[in-house]
Tab-separated table of C-alpha atoms in Angstrom:
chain	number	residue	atom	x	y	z
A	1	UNK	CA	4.914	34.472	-71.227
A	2	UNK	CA	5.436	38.141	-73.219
A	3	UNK	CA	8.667	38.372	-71.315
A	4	UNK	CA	10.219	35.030	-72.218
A	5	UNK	CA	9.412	35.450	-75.804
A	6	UNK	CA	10.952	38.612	-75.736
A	7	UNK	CA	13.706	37.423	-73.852
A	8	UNK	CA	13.513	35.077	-76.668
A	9	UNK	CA	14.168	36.947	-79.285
A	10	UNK	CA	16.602	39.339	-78.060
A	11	UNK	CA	19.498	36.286	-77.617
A	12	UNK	CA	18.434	35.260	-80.956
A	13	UNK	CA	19.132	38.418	-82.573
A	14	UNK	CA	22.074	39.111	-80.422
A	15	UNK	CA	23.285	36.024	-82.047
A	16	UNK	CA	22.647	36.621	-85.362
A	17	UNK	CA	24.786	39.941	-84.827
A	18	UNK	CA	27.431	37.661	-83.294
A	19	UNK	CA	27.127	35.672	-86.415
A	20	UNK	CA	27.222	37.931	-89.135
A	21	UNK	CA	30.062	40.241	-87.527
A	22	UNK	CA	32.456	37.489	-86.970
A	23	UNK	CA	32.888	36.899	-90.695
A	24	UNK	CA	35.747	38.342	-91.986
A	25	UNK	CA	36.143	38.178	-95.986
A	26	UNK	CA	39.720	40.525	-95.428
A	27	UNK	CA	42.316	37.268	-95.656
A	28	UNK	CA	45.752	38.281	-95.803
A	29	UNK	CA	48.598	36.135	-96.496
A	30	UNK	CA	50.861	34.850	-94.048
A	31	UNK	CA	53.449	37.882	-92.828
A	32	UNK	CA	51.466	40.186	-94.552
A	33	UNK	CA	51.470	42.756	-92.244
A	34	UNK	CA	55.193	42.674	-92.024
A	35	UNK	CA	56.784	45.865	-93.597
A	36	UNK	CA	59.784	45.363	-96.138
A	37	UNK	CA	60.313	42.252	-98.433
A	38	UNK	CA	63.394	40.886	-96.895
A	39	UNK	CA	63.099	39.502	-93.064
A	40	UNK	CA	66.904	38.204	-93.123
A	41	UNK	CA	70.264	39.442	-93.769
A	42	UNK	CA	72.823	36.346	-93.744
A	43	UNK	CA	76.429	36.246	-94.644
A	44	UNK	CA	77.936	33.437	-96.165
A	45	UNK	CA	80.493	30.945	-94.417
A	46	UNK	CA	83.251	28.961	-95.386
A	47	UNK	CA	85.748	27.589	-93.622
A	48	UNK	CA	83.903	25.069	-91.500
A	49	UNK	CA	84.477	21.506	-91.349
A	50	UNK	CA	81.090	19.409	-90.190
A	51	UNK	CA	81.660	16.802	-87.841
A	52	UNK	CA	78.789	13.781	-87.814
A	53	UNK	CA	78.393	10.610	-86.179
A	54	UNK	CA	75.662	7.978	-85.455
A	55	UNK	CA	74.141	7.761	-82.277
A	56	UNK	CA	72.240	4.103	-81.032
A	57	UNK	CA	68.719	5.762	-80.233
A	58	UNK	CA	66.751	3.822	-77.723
A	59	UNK	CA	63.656	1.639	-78.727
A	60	UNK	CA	60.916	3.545	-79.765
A	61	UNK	CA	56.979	2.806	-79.652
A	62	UNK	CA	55.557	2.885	-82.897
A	63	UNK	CA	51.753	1.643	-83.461
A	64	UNK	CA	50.068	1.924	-86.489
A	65	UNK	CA	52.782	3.065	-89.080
A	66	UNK	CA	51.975	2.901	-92.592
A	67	UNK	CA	55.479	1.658	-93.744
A	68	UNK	CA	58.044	-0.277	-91.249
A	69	UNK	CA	61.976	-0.380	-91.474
A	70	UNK	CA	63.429	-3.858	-90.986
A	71	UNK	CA	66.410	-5.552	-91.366
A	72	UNK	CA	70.260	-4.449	-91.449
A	73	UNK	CA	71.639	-1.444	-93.413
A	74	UNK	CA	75.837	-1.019	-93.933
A	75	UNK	CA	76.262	2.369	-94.994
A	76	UNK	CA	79.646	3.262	-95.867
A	77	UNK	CA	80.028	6.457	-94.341
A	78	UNK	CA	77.873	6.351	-91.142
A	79	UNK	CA	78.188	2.532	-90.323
A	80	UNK	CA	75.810	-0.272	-89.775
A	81	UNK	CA	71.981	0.066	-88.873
A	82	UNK	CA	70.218	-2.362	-87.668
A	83	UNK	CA	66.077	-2.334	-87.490
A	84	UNK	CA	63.791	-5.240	-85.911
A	85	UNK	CA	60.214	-5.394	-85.003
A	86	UNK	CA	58.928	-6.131	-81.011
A	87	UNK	CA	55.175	-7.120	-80.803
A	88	UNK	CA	52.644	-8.701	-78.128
A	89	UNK	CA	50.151	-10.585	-78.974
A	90	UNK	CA	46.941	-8.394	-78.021
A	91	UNK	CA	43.703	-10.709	-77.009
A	92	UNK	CA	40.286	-9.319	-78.313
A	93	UNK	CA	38.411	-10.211	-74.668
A	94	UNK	CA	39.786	-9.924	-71.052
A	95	UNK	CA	40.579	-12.994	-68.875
A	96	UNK	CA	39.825	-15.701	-71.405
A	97	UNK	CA	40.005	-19.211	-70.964
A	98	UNK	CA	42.734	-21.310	-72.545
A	99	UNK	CA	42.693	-23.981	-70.896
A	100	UNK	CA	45.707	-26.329	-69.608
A	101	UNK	CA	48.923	-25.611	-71.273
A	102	UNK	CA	48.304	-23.415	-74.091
A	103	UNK	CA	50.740	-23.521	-76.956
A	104	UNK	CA	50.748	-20.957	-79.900
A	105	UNK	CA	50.803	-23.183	-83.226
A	106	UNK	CA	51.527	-20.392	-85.488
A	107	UNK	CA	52.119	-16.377	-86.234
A	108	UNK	CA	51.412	-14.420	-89.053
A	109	UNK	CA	53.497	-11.528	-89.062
A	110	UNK	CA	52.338	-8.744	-91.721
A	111	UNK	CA	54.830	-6.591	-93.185
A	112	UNK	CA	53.914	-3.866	-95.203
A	113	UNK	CA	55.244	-3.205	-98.549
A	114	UNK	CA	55.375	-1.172	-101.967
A	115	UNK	CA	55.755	-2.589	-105.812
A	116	UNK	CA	55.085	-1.561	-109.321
A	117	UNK	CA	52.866	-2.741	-111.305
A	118	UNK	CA	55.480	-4.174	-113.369
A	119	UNK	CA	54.989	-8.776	-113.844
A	120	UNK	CA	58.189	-10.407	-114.171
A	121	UNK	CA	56.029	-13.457	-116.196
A	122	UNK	CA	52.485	-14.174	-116.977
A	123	UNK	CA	52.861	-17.784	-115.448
A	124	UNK	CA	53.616	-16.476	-111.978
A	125	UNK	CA	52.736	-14.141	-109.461
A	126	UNK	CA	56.371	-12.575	-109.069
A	127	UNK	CA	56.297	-9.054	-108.790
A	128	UNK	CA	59.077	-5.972	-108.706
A	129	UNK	CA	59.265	-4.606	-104.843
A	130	UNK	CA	60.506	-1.232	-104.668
A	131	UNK	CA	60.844	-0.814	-101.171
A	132	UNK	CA	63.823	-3.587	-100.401
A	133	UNK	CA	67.420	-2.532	-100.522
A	134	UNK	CA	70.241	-4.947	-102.094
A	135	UNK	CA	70.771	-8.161	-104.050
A	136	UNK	CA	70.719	-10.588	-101.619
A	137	UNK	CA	68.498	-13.165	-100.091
A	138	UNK	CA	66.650	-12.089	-96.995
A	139	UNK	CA	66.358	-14.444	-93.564
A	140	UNK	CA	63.612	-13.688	-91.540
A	141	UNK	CA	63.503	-14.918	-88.030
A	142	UNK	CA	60.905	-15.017	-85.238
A	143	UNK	CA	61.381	-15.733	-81.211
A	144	UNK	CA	59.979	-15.504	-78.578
A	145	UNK	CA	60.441	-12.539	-76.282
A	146	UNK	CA	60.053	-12.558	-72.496
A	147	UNK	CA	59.808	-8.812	-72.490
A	148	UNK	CA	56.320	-7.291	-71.950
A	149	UNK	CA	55.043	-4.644	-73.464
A	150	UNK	CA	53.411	-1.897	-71.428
């Protein structure tokens, strides 16, 4: 019993050692052990035209963003983009029961978005968006996709 208590208290101590040595109140910045001020010696230049072009990028997965780009963008210099949303619907249990020809009645589609605080009247509830580019009305469309989602 003598020996396991001493046993015991010899890790314990060990560990305090451990403990207490591994703090170390010396912080240096970031490349603070590098000697001299400058790291880089760059030359300037000119003379060099810069070539740049679009390139169509391949669907991308992206759950859970905090802010989503839809809709078409003409930019005069780089051409059109166009952005669109793909989403499966994502059941809560697994094999459930619909029953015989199940129909979906309706969709709510949420689309994240930012505004001031700014009320365009007291007698409605129009508000300022800030995150919508251009003038012009906006049509929204839904289908149905026969594409499934891994």
């Amino acid at each position: 019993m003598k020996k396991n208590r001493t046993f015991l208290t010899i890790c314990t101590l060990f560990i305090g050692v451990l403990f207490v040595a591994s703090c170390d109140d010396d912080l240096s910045p970031l490349g603070g052990e590098i000697i001299g001020g400058n790291n880089f010696n760059t030359n300037l230049f000119e003379g060099s035209e810069v070539l740049s072009y679009s390139v169509l990028v391949n669907p991308t997965q992206t759950n859970g963003l905090p802010v989503y780009q839809l809709g078409v963008y003409n930019d005069p210099i780089y051409g059109q983009t166009t952005s669109s949303v793909l989403s499966q619907v994502i059941l809560n249990t697994v094999n459930p029961s619909f029953g015989e020809n199940p129909e979906i009645e309706s969709v709510i589609l949420s689309i994240p978005f930012f505004s001031r605080d700014d009320i365009v009247s007291e007698e409605s509830d129009d508000f300022i968006l800030d995150s919508i580019y251009g003038n012009s009305e906006i049509k929204l469309s839904i289908y149905e996709s026969t594409y499934f989602l891994r």
